[in-house]
GROMACS .gro file of C-alpha atoms in nm:
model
   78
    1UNK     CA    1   0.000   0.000   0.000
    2UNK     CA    2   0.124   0.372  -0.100
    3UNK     CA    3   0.061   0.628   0.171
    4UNK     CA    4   0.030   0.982  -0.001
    5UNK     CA    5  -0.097   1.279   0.188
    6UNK     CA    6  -0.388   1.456   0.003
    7UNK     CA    7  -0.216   1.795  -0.049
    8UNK     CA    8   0.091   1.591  -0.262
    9UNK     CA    9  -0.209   1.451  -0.446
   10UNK     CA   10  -0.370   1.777  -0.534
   11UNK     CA   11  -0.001   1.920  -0.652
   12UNK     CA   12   0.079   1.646  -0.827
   13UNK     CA   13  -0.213   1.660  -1.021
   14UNK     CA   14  -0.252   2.040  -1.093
   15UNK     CA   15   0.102   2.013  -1.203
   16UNK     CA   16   0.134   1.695  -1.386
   17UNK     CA   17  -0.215   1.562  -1.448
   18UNK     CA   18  -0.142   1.421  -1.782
   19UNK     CA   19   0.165   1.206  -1.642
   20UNK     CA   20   0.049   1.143  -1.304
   21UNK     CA   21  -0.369   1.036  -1.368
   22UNK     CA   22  -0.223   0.781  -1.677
   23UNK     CA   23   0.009   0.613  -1.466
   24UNK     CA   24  -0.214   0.616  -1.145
   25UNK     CA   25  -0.451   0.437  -1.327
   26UNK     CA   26  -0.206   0.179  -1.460
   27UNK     CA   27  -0.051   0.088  -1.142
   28UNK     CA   28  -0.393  -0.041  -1.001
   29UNK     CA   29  -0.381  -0.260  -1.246
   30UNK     CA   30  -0.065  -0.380  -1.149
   31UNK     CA   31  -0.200  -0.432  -0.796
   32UNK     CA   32  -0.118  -0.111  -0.615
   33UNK     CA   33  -0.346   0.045  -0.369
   34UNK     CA   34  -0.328   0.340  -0.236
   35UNK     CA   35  -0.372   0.555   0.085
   36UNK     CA   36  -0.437   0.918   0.168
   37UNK     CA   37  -0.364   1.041   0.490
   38UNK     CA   38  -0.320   1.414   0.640
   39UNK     CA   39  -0.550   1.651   0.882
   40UNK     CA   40  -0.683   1.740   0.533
   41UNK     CA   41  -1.121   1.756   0.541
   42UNK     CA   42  -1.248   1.408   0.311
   43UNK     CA   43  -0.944   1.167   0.377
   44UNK     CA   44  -1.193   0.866   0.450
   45UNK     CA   45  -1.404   0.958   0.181
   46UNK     CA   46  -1.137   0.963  -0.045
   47UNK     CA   47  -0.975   0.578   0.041
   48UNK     CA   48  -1.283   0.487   0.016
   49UNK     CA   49  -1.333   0.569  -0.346
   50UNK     CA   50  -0.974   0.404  -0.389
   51UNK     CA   51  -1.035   0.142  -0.225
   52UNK     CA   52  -1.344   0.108  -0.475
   53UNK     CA   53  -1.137   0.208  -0.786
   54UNK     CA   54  -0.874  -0.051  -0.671
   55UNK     CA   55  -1.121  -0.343  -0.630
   56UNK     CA   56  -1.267  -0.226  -0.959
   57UNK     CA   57  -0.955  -0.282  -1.120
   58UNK     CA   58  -0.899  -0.617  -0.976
   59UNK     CA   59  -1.226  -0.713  -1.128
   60UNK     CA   60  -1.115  -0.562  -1.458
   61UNK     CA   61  -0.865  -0.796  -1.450
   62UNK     CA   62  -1.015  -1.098  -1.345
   63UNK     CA   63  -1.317  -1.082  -1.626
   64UNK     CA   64  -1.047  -1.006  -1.836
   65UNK     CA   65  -0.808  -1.322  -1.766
   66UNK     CA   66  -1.179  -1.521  -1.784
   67UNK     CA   67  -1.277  -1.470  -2.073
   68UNK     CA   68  -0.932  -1.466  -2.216
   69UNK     CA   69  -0.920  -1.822  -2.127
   70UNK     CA   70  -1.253  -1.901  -2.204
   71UNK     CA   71  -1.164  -1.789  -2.569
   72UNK     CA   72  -0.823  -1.990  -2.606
   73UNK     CA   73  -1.020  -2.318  -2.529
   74UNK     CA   74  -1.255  -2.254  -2.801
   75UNK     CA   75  -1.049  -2.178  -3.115
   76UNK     CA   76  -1.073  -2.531  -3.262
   77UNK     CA   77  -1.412  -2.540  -3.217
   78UNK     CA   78  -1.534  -2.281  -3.427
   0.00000   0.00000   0.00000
């Protein structure tokens, strides 16, 4: 788990949000999860949402390796 306080968060994205959003996204895929912490107003709300977002993209990847699967075993038979 990545611990990130919110304000880095908010920087890093008013400053780099092209970089930063593209490669957020692909490291949940990759199994990261992440963790805001600070005195900052919305922390809970906001690992919650991640934590939603990260089991999202654990299910991404699980239909994804299914049917992937499911499709190798049936190339002869069509």
């Amino acid at each position: 788990m990545f611990v990130v306080p919110v304000t880095v968060l908010v920087i890093l994205i008013v400053f780099f949000f092209w970089v930063v959003v593209p490669l957020f996204i692909l490291s949940l895929f990759f199994g990261f999860r992440y963790r805001f912490v600070g005195a900052e107003m919305g922390t809970e709300q906001v690992n919650k949402v991640m934590d939603g977002a990260s089991d999202t993209a654990e299910d991404i990847k699980k239909n994804f390796t299914n049917n992937n699967n499911n499709n190798n075993g049936n190339n002869g038979n069509q």
